[in-house]
């Protein structure tokens, strides 16, 4: 079992549809510059099943659209030669509106064609879909990593730390001497993310492919398939060795397989690439505690607490932990601190309502459920809060 903060399990994964209000993290990344021999020293093929047993999707599998989807795009775009109109038409008639035409599901790591057909995927997969559609429409597109604070979601009892990517569309006008951008538009499948106010950087298609593998690896970890997870992570690192979260996930995998020295090595590689990535620090603190290096573990934990003090999602996370352990008054305190930092986020109020419900205070439960509904960005969340209010009112 993987242990994290307060002995809960957590897997770091770029699932890319998150809520944020303040701060940024992970802006610095140092290229790894590993030789092939150095890179191989981080792997442990002999500890896992042969890779021939597992299918790893190719770039063609991930990015290629089915022929009928391509025909739909060409039919809707072909009637206009305006660069701006082509982008707008792609946005409104083909990609559609997040949370209206597509439903977010953190566990749905799908290819471009699958995301279009099922209309349900996580934001990484939806961004891949939008990129492939833009390319088919002869519209320029670039992937962007958006630097966001730590944020945790829960899946099957495991805490997932999330990141975020989006897409920038651009149409260009050419003449005989030069070309220049005349229209740009961001496509973001997390509309509650105010990405305009956050730092971001353009990342490569290969990096996105590696993130896709990282997501698949995290899902395999959750399901307990360590061999499949290993081969996805190895493929991700070989494709793009400079991604800190992927190295952190490799460390988690090694820890589960009791390859402690390799786990520590992978965590330190993650920190070398991005000193602002706090998750491998978390994992190192747990690892050192289990090894009896208590002073070193406590030093890291104190540093983490200081760094996270102004992150409302950290206080929400602590509230969730308190709620799960039955310390409802502590949960109330943590959720209220999150609200003081970021007062317009629905899940903070929902957590507070859950805490008061556990304390038997129905009036405050209804009060904070109503506030959660007021600040909900997604229709399904709003309906969920209303259903709970209706139940309490009966």
CSV table of C-alpha atoms in Angstrom, one decimal:
chain,number,residue,atom,x,y,z
A,1,UNK,CA,0.0,0.0,0.0
A,2,UNK,CA,1.3,3.5,-0.9
A,3,UNK,CA,1.2,5.9,2.1
A,4,UNK,CA,1.0,9.6,1.9
A,5,UNK,CA,0.0,12.5,4.1
A,6,UNK,CA,-1.6,11.2,7.3
A,7,UNK,CA,-1.2,7.6,6.0
A,8,UNK,CA,-3.7,8.2,3.1
A,9,UNK,CA,-2.8,6.8,-0.4
A,10,UNK,CA,-2.1,9.4,-3.1
A,11,UNK,CA,-1.0,9.2,-6.7
A,12,UNK,CA,0.3,12.2,-8.6
A,13,UNK,CA,-1.3,12.4,-12.0
A,14,UNK,CA,-2.0,15.0,-14.6
A,15,UNK,CA,-5.7,14.7,-14.8
A,16,UNK,CA,-6.1,18.3,-15.9
A,17,UNK,CA,-9.6,19.5,-15.0
A,18,UNK,CA,-9.2,21.3,-11.7
A,19,UNK,CA,-10.5,24.3,-9.7
A,20,UNK,CA,-8.0,27.0,-8.6
A,21,UNK,CA,-8.2,30.5,-7.3
A,22,UNK,CA,-4.7,31.5,-6.1
A,23,UNK,CA,-1.0,30.9,-6.5
A,24,UNK,CA,1.2,28.9,-8.9
A,25,UNK,CA,3.6,26.1,-8.6
A,26,UNK,CA,6.1,24.2,-10.7
A,27,UNK,CA,7.2,27.0,-12.9
A,28,UNK,CA,10.9,25.9,-13.0
A,29,UNK,CA,12.0,22.9,-14.9
A,30,UNK,CA,15.6,21.8,-15.4
A,31,UNK,CA,16.3,19.7,-18.5
A,32,UNK,CA,17.4,16.3,-17.5
A,33,UNK,CA,20.2,15.8,-20.2
A,34,UNK,CA,20.5,12.2,-19.3
A,35,UNK,CA,22.5,9.9,-21.5
A,36,UNK,CA,20.9,6.6,-22.6
A,37,UNK,CA,23.1,4.8,-20.1
A,38,UNK,CA,22.2,7.2,-17.3
A,39,UNK,CA,18.5,6.9,-18.1
A,40,UNK,CA,18.6,3.1,-18.0
A,41,UNK,CA,20.0,3.2,-14.5
A,42,UNK,CA,16.6,4.4,-13.3
A,43,UNK,CA,14.7,1.4,-14.7
A,44,UNK,CA,14.2,-2.1,-13.3
A,45,UNK,CA,12.9,-4.2,-16.2
A,46,UNK,CA,13.8,-7.4,-14.4
A,47,UNK,CA,11.4,-6.6,-11.6
A,48,UNK,CA,8.4,-6.4,-13.8
A,49,UNK,CA,6.6,-8.5,-16.4
A,50,UNK,CA,7.9,-8.5,-20.0
A,51,UNK,CA,6.7,-5.4,-21.9
A,52,UNK,CA,5.5,-7.6,-24.8
A,53,UNK,CA,2.5,-8.6,-22.7
A,54,UNK,CA,1.2,-5.0,-22.7
A,55,UNK,CA,-0.1,-2.7,-25.4
A,56,UNK,CA,1.1,0.9,-25.2
A,57,UNK,CA,-0.8,3.3,-27.5
A,58,UNK,CA,1.2,4.9,-30.3
A,59,UNK,CA,1.0,8.6,-31.2
A,60,UNK,CA,-1.2,7.6,-34.1
A,61,UNK,CA,-3.6,5.8,-31.7
A,62,UNK,CA,-3.8,8.8,-29.5
A,63,UNK,CA,-4.1,11.7,-31.9
A,64,UNK,CA,-5.7,10.4,-35.1
A,65,UNK,CA,-9.4,11.1,-35.7
A,66,UNK,CA,-11.7,8.6,-37.3
A,67,UNK,CA,-12.7,9.3,-40.9
A,68,UNK,CA,-16.3,10.2,-40.2
A,69,UNK,CA,-15.1,12.8,-37.6
A,70,UNK,CA,-12.8,14.3,-40.2
A,71,UNK,CA,-15.6,14.5,-42.7
A,72,UNK,CA,-17.8,16.3,-40.1
A,73,UNK,CA,-15.0,18.9,-39.5
A,74,UNK,CA,-14.4,19.5,-43.2
A,75,UNK,CA,-18.1,19.9,-43.9
A,76,UNK,CA,-18.5,22.5,-41.2
A,77,UNK,CA,-15.4,24.5,-42.0
A,78,UNK,CA,-15.2,24.4,-45.8
A,79,UNK,CA,-17.7,27.1,-46.4
A,80,UNK,CA,-15.6,29.9,-44.9
A,81,UNK,CA,-12.1,31.2,-45.7
A,82,UNK,CA,-12.0,33.7,-42.9
A,83,UNK,CA,-9.3,32.8,-40.4
A,84,UNK,CA,-11.2,34.2,-37.5
A,85,UNK,CA,-14.5,32.6,-38.6
A,86,UNK,CA,-12.8,29.2,-39.0
A,87,UNK,CA,-11.6,29.3,-35.4
A,88,UNK,CA,-14.9,30.5,-34.1
A,89,UNK,CA,-16.8,27.8,-36.0
A,90,UNK,CA,-14.4,25.1,-34.7
A,91,UNK,CA,-15.1,26.3,-31.2
A,92,UNK,CA,-18.9,26.6,-31.4
A,93,UNK,CA,-20.0,23.9,-33.9
A,94,UNK,CA,-17.4,21.2,-33.6
A,95,UNK,CA,-15.7,21.3,-30.2
A,96,UNK,CA,-18.7,22.7,-28.3
A,97,UNK,CA,-19.0,24.0,-24.8
A,98,UNK,CA,-17.3,22.3,-21.9
A,99,UNK,CA,-19.7,20.9,-19.3
A,100,UNK,CA,-22.5,21.3,-21.9
A,101,UNK,CA,-21.4,19.2,-24.9
A,102,UNK,CA,-18.8,17.2,-23.0
A,103,UNK,CA,-18.8,15.8,-19.5
A,104,UNK,CA,-15.7,15.7,-17.4
A,105,UNK,CA,-14.6,12.4,-16.0
A,106,UNK,CA,-11.2,12.2,-14.3
A,107,UNK,CA,-10.8,8.5,-14.9
A,108,UNK,CA,-11.5,8.7,-18.6
A,109,UNK,CA,-8.1,8.8,-20.3
A,110,UNK,CA,-9.2,8.5,-23.9
A,111,UNK,CA,-7.8,9.0,-27.4
A,112,UNK,CA,-9.0,11.9,-29.6
A,113,UNK,CA,-11.6,9.8,-31.4
A,114,UNK,CA,-12.8,8.1,-28.2
A,115,UNK,CA,-13.3,11.5,-26.4
A,116,UNK,CA,-15.4,12.8,-29.4
A,117,UNK,CA,-17.5,9.7,-29.5
A,118,UNK,CA,-18.2,9.2,-25.8
A,119,UNK,CA,-18.5,12.9,-25.0
A,120,UNK,CA,-16.9,12.1,-21.6
A,121,UNK,CA,-13.3,12.4,-20.8
A,122,UNK,CA,-10.8,14.2,-18.6
A,123,UNK,CA,-9.4,17.5,-19.7
A,124,UNK,CA,-6.1,16.1,-21.1
A,125,UNK,CA,-8.1,13.8,-23.4
A,126,UNK,CA,-10.5,16.6,-24.4
A,127,UNK,CA,-7.5,18.9,-25.1
A,128,UNK,CA,-6.0,16.2,-27.3
A,129,UNK,CA,-9.3,15.9,-29.1
A,130,UNK,CA,-9.5,19.6,-29.7
A,131,UNK,CA,-5.9,19.7,-31.0
A,132,UNK,CA,-6.6,16.9,-33.5
A,133,UNK,CA,-9.7,18.7,-34.7
A,134,UNK,CA,-7.9,22.0,-35.1
A,135,UNK,CA,-5.2,20.3,-37.2
A,136,UNK,CA,-7.9,18.7,-39.4
A,137,UNK,CA,-9.4,22.1,-39.9
A,138,UNK,CA,-6.0,23.6,-40.8
A,139,UNK,CA,-6.0,25.8,-37.8
A,140,UNK,CA,-2.8,26.3,-35.8
A,141,UNK,CA,-2.8,24.8,-32.3
A,142,UNK,CA,-0.3,24.6,-29.4
A,143,UNK,CA,-0.6,22.8,-26.2
A,144,UNK,CA,0.0,24.8,-23.0
A,145,UNK,CA,0.8,23.7,-19.5
A,146,UNK,CA,-1.0,26.0,-17.0
A,147,UNK,CA,0.8,26.4,-13.6
A,148,UNK,CA,-1.7,25.8,-10.9
A,149,UNK,CA,-1.5,25.2,-7.1
A,150,UNK,CA,-1.7,21.8,-5.7
A,151,UNK,CA,-5.2,20.4,-5.7
A,152,UNK,CA,-6.4,16.9,-4.7
A,153,UNK,CA,-9.3,14.8,-5.9
A,154,UNK,CA,-10.4,11.4,-4.7
A,155,UNK,CA,-10.8,8.2,-6.7
A,156,UNK,CA,-11.4,4.8,-5.2
A,157,UNK,CA,-10.1,6.0,-1.9
A,158,UNK,CA,-6.9,7.4,-3.3
A,159,UNK,CA,-5.9,11.0,-3.4
A,160,UNK,CA,-4.9,12.4,-6.7
A,161,UNK,CA,-2.8,15.5,-7.1
A,162,UNK,CA,-3.8,17.3,-10.4
A,163,UNK,CA,-2.2,19.5,-13.0
A,164,UNK,CA,-3.7,21.4,-15.9
A,165,UNK,CA,-3.2,21.8,-19.7
A,166,UNK,CA,-5.2,23.7,-22.3
A,167,UNK,CA,-4.9,24.6,-26.0
A,168,UNK,CA,-4.2,27.8,-27.8
A,169,UNK,CA,-5.7,28.1,-31.3
A,170,UNK,CA,-4.3,30.6,-33.8
A,171,UNK,CA,-5.1,31.5,-37.4
A,172,UNK,CA,-2.4,33.0,-39.6
A,173,UNK,CA,-2.5,35.2,-42.6
A,174,UNK,CA,0.2,34.8,-45.2
A,175,UNK,CA,1.7,37.1,-47.8
A,176,UNK,CA,4.8,36.9,-50.1
A,177,UNK,CA,7.2,38.2,-47.4
A,178,UNK,CA,6.0,37.1,-44.0
A,179,UNK,CA,3.1,35.7,-42.0
A,180,UNK,CA,1.7,36.8,-38.7
A,181,UNK,CA,-1.0,35.7,-36.3
A,182,UNK,CA,-4.3,37.5,-36.8
A,183,UNK,CA,-6.5,35.7,-34.3
A,184,UNK,CA,-5.9,33.5,-31.2
A,185,UNK,CA,-8.2,31.7,-28.8
A,186,UNK,CA,-7.7,29.5,-25.8
A,187,UNK,CA,-9.7,26.3,-25.5
A,188,UNK,CA,-10.0,25.3,-21.8
A,189,UNK,CA,-12.1,22.4,-20.7
A,190,UNK,CA,-12.0,23.7,-17.1
A,191,UNK,CA,-14.0,26.9,-17.6
A,192,UNK,CA,-13.7,27.8,-13.9
A,193,UNK,CA,-9.9,28.0,-14.3
A,194,UNK,CA,-9.0,31.6,-14.9
A,195,UNK,CA,-6.0,30.6,-17.0
A,196,UNK,CA,-5.5,34.2,-18.3
A,197,UNK,CA,-4.2,35.2,-14.8
A,198,UNK,CA,-1.8,32.2,-14.5
A,199,UNK,CA,1.6,31.5,-15.9
A,200,UNK,CA,1.7,29.0,-18.7
A,201,UNK,CA,4.2,27.6,-21.2
A,202,UNK,CA,3.9,26.0,-24.6
A,203,UNK,CA,4.7,22.2,-24.4
A,204,UNK,CA,5.3,19.8,-27.2
A,205,UNK,CA,3.0,17.1,-28.6
A,206,UNK,CA,5.5,14.5,-27.3
A,207,UNK,CA,5.1,15.9,-23.8
A,208,UNK,CA,1.4,15.6,-24.1
A,209,UNK,CA,1.8,12.0,-25.3
A,210,UNK,CA,4.0,11.3,-22.2
A,211,UNK,CA,1.3,12.9,-20.0
A,212,UNK,CA,-1.3,10.5,-21.6
A,213,UNK,CA,1.0,7.6,-20.6
A,214,UNK,CA,1.4,9.0,-17.1
A,215,UNK,CA,-2.4,9.1,-16.7
A,216,UNK,CA,-2.7,5.6,-17.9
A,217,UNK,CA,0.0,4.5,-15.5
A,218,UNK,CA,-1.8,6.2,-12.6
A,219,UNK,CA,-5.0,4.4,-13.4
A,220,UNK,CA,-3.0,1.1,-13.5
A,221,UNK,CA,-1.5,1.9,-10.1
A,222,UNK,CA,-5.0,2.5,-8.7
A,223,UNK,CA,-6.1,-0.8,-10.1
A,224,UNK,CA,-3.1,-2.5,-8.7
A,225,UNK,CA,-1.5,-3.5,-12.0
A,226,UNK,CA,2.1,-2.5,-11.2
A,227,UNK,CA,3.5,-4.1,-14.3
A,228,UNK,CA,1.4,-2.2,-16.7
A,229,UNK,CA,2.0,1.0,-14.8
A,230,UNK,CA,5.7,0.5,-15.0
A,231,UNK,CA,5.7,0.1,-18.8
A,232,UNK,CA,3.5,3.2,-19.2
A,233,UNK,CA,5.9,5.2,-17.0
A,234,UNK,CA,9.0,3.9,-18.7
A,235,UNK,CA,7.5,4.8,-22.1
A,236,UNK,CA,6.6,8.3,-20.8
A,237,UNK,CA,10.1,9.0,-19.5
A,238,UNK,CA,11.8,7.7,-22.6
A,239,UNK,CA,9.6,10.0,-24.7
A,240,UNK,CA,9.9,13.1,-22.4
A,241,UNK,CA,12.4,12.6,-19.6
A,242,UNK,CA,11.9,16.2,-18.2
A,243,UNK,CA,8.5,15.8,-16.6
A,244,UNK,CA,8.8,15.9,-12.8
A,245,UNK,CA,5.4,14.3,-11.9
A,246,UNK,CA,6.2,11.3,-14.1
A,247,UNK,CA,9.4,10.6,-12.1
A,248,UNK,CA,7.5,11.0,-8.9
A,249,UNK,CA,4.9,8.4,-10.0
A,250,UNK,CA,7.8,6.1,-10.9
A,251,UNK,CA,9.0,6.5,-7.3
A,252,UNK,CA,5.6,5.6,-6.0
A,253,UNK,CA,5.6,2.5,-8.2
A,254,UNK,CA,9.0,1.4,-7.0
A,255,UNK,CA,7.9,1.9,-3.4
A,256,UNK,CA,4.9,-0.4,-3.9
A,257,UNK,CA,7.3,-3.0,-5.3
A,258,UNK,CA,9.6,-2.5,-2.3
A,259,UNK,CA,12.4,-1.1,-4.5
A,260,UNK,CA,13.3,1.5,-1.9
A,261,UNK,CA,16.6,2.7,-3.3
A,262,UNK,CA,15.1,3.2,-6.7
A,263,UNK,CA,12.1,5.0,-5.2
A,264,UNK,CA,14.3,7.5,-3.5
A,265,UNK,CA,16.4,8.0,-6.6
A,266,UNK,CA,13.2,8.7,-8.7
A,267,UNK,CA,11.8,11.1,-6.1
A,268,UNK,CA,15.1,13.0,-6.1
A,269,UNK,CA,15.1,13.1,-9.9
A,270,UNK,CA,11.6,14.6,-9.8
A,271,UNK,CA,12.9,17.3,-7.4
A,272,UNK,CA,15.9,18.0,-9.5
A,273,UNK,CA,13.6,18.7,-12.5
A,274,UNK,CA,11.2,20.8,-10.5
A,275,UNK,CA,12.1,21.9,-6.9
A,276,UNK,CA,8.6,23.4,-6.6
A,277,UNK,CA,6.9,20.1,-7.0
A,278,UNK,CA,5.9,19.3,-3.4
A,279,UNK,CA,4.6,15.8,-4.0
A,280,UNK,CA,7.9,14.0,-4.3
A,281,UNK,CA,8.9,15.9,-1.1
A,282,UNK,CA,5.8,14.5,0.6
A,283,UNK,CA,6.7,11.0,-0.6
A,284,UNK,CA,10.3,11.4,0.6
A,285,UNK,CA,9.1,12.5,4.0
A,286,UNK,CA,7.0,9.3,4.3
A,287,UNK,CA,9.9,7.2,3.0
A,288,UNK,CA,12.4,8.6,5.5
A,289,UNK,CA,9.9,8.1,8.3
A,290,UNK,CA,9.5,4.5,7.4
A,291,UNK,CA,13.3,4.1,7.3
A,292,UNK,CA,13.6,5.6,10.8
A,293,UNK,CA,15.1,8.9,9.6
A,294,UNK,CA,12.7,10.8,11.8
A,295,UNK,CA,14.5,14.2,12.0
A,296,UNK,CA,14.9,14.4,8.2
A,297,UNK,CA,11.2,13.4,7.7
A,298,UNK,CA,10.0,16.0,10.2
A,299,UNK,CA,12.2,18.7,8.6
A,300,UNK,CA,10.6,18.1,5.2
A,301,UNK,CA,7.1,18.0,6.7
A,302,UNK,CA,7.6,21.3,8.4
A,303,UNK,CA,8.8,22.8,5.2
A,304,UNK,CA,5.7,21.5,3.3
A,305,UNK,CA,3.3,22.9,5.9
A,306,UNK,CA,4.9,26.4,5.5
A,307,UNK,CA,4.8,26.2,1.7
A,308,UNK,CA,1.1,25.1,1.7
A,309,UNK,CA,-0.2,27.6,4.3
A,310,UNK,CA,-1.8,29.9,1.7
A,311,UNK,CA,-3.2,27.2,-0.5
A,312,UNK,CA,-6.9,26.8,0.1
A,313,UNK,CA,-7.0,23.4,-1.5
A,314,UNK,CA,-4.4,22.1,1.1
A,315,UNK,CA,-6.8,23.2,3.9
A,316,UNK,CA,-9.7,21.5,2.1
A,317,UNK,CA,-7.5,18.4,1.9
A,318,UNK,CA,-6.9,18.6,5.6
A,319,UNK,CA,-10.6,19.0,6.2
A,320,UNK,CA,-11.3,15.9,4.1
A,321,UNK,CA,-8.8,13.9,6.2
A,322,UNK,CA,-10.4,15.2,9.5
A,323,UNK,CA,-13.8,14.3,8.2
A,324,UNK,CA,-12.7,10.8,7.3
A,325,UNK,CA,-11.2,10.3,10.7
A,326,UNK,CA,-14.3,11.5,12.5
A,327,UNK,CA,-12.8,14.7,13.8
A,328,UNK,CA,-15.7,16.9,12.7
A,329,UNK,CA,-14.8,20.1,14.6
A,330,UNK,CA,-11.3,20.0,13.1
A,331,UNK,CA,-12.9,19.6,9.7
A,332,UNK,CA,-15.0,22.7,10.2
A,333,UNK,CA,-11.9,24.6,11.1
A,334,UNK,CA,-10.0,23.5,8.0
A,335,UNK,CA,-12.9,24.2,5.6
A,336,UNK,CA,-13.4,27.6,7.1
A,337,UNK,CA,-9.7,28.5,6.7
A,338,UNK,CA,-10.0,27.4,3.0
A,339,UNK,CA,-13.0,29.7,2.6
A,340,UNK,CA,-11.2,32.6,4.2
A,341,UNK,CA,-8.5,32.3,1.5
A,342,UNK,CA,-10.9,31.6,-1.4
A,343,UNK,CA,-14.5,32.4,-0.6
A,344,UNK,CA,-16.2,31.5,-3.9
A,345,UNK,CA,-15.4,27.8,-4.3
A,346,UNK,CA,-18.3,25.4,-4.0
A,347,UNK,CA,-16.5,22.3,-2.7
A,348,UNK,CA,-15.3,24.2,0.4
A,349,UNK,CA,-18.8,24.9,1.4
A,350,UNK,CA,-19.9,21.4,0.5
A,351,UNK,CA,-17.2,20.0,2.8
A,352,UNK,CA,-18.4,22.4,5.6
A,353,UNK,CA,-22.0,21.2,5.1
A,354,UNK,CA,-20.8,17.6,5.4
A,355,UNK,CA,-19.0,18.4,8.6
A,356,UNK,CA,-22.0,20.2,10.2
A,357,UNK,CA,-24.3,17.3,9.0
A,358,UNK,CA,-22.0,14.9,10.9
A,359,UNK,CA,-22.3,17.1,13.9
A,360,UNK,CA,-26.1,17.0,13.7
A,361,UNK,CA,-26.5,20.7,12.8
A,362,UNK,CA,-29.1,20.6,10.0
A,363,UNK,CA,-29.6,24.4,9.9
A,364,UNK,CA,-25.9,25.0,9.1
A,365,UNK,CA,-25.8,22.0,6.8
A,366,UNK,CA,-28.6,23.6,4.7
A,367,UNK,CA,-26.9,27.1,4.9
A,368,UNK,CA,-23.6,25.8,3.5
A,369,UNK,CA,-25.3,23.5,0.9
A,370,UNK,CA,-27.1,26.6,-0.4
A,371,UNK,CA,-23.7,28.4,-0.7
A,372,UNK,CA,-22.2,25.5,-2.4
A,373,UNK,CA,-25.0,25.6,-5.0
A,374,UNK,CA,-24.5,29.3,-5.4
A,375,UNK,CA,-20.9,29.0,-6.3
A,376,UNK,CA,-21.1,25.8,-8.4
A,377,UNK,CA,-19.6,26.0,-11.8
A,378,UNK,CA,-21.0,22.8,-13.1
A,379,UNK,CA,-24.7,22.0,-13.6
A,380,UNK,CA,-24.4,18.5,-12.3
A,381,UNK,CA,-22.8,19.8,-9.1
A,382,UNK,CA,-25.6,22.4,-8.7
A,383,UNK,CA,-28.2,19.7,-9.2
A,384,UNK,CA,-26.5,17.5,-6.7
A,385,UNK,CA,-26.5,20.2,-4.0
A,386,UNK,CA,-30.1,21.0,-4.7
A,387,UNK,CA,-31.1,17.3,-4.3
A,388,UNK,CA,-29.4,17.2,-0.9
A,389,UNK,CA,-31.2,20.4,0.1
A,390,UNK,CA,-34.5,18.9,-1.0
A,391,UNK,CA,-33.8,15.7,1.0
A,392,UNK,CA,-33.0,17.8,4.2
A,393,UNK,CA,-36.1,19.9,3.7
A,394,UNK,CA,-38.4,16.9,3.6
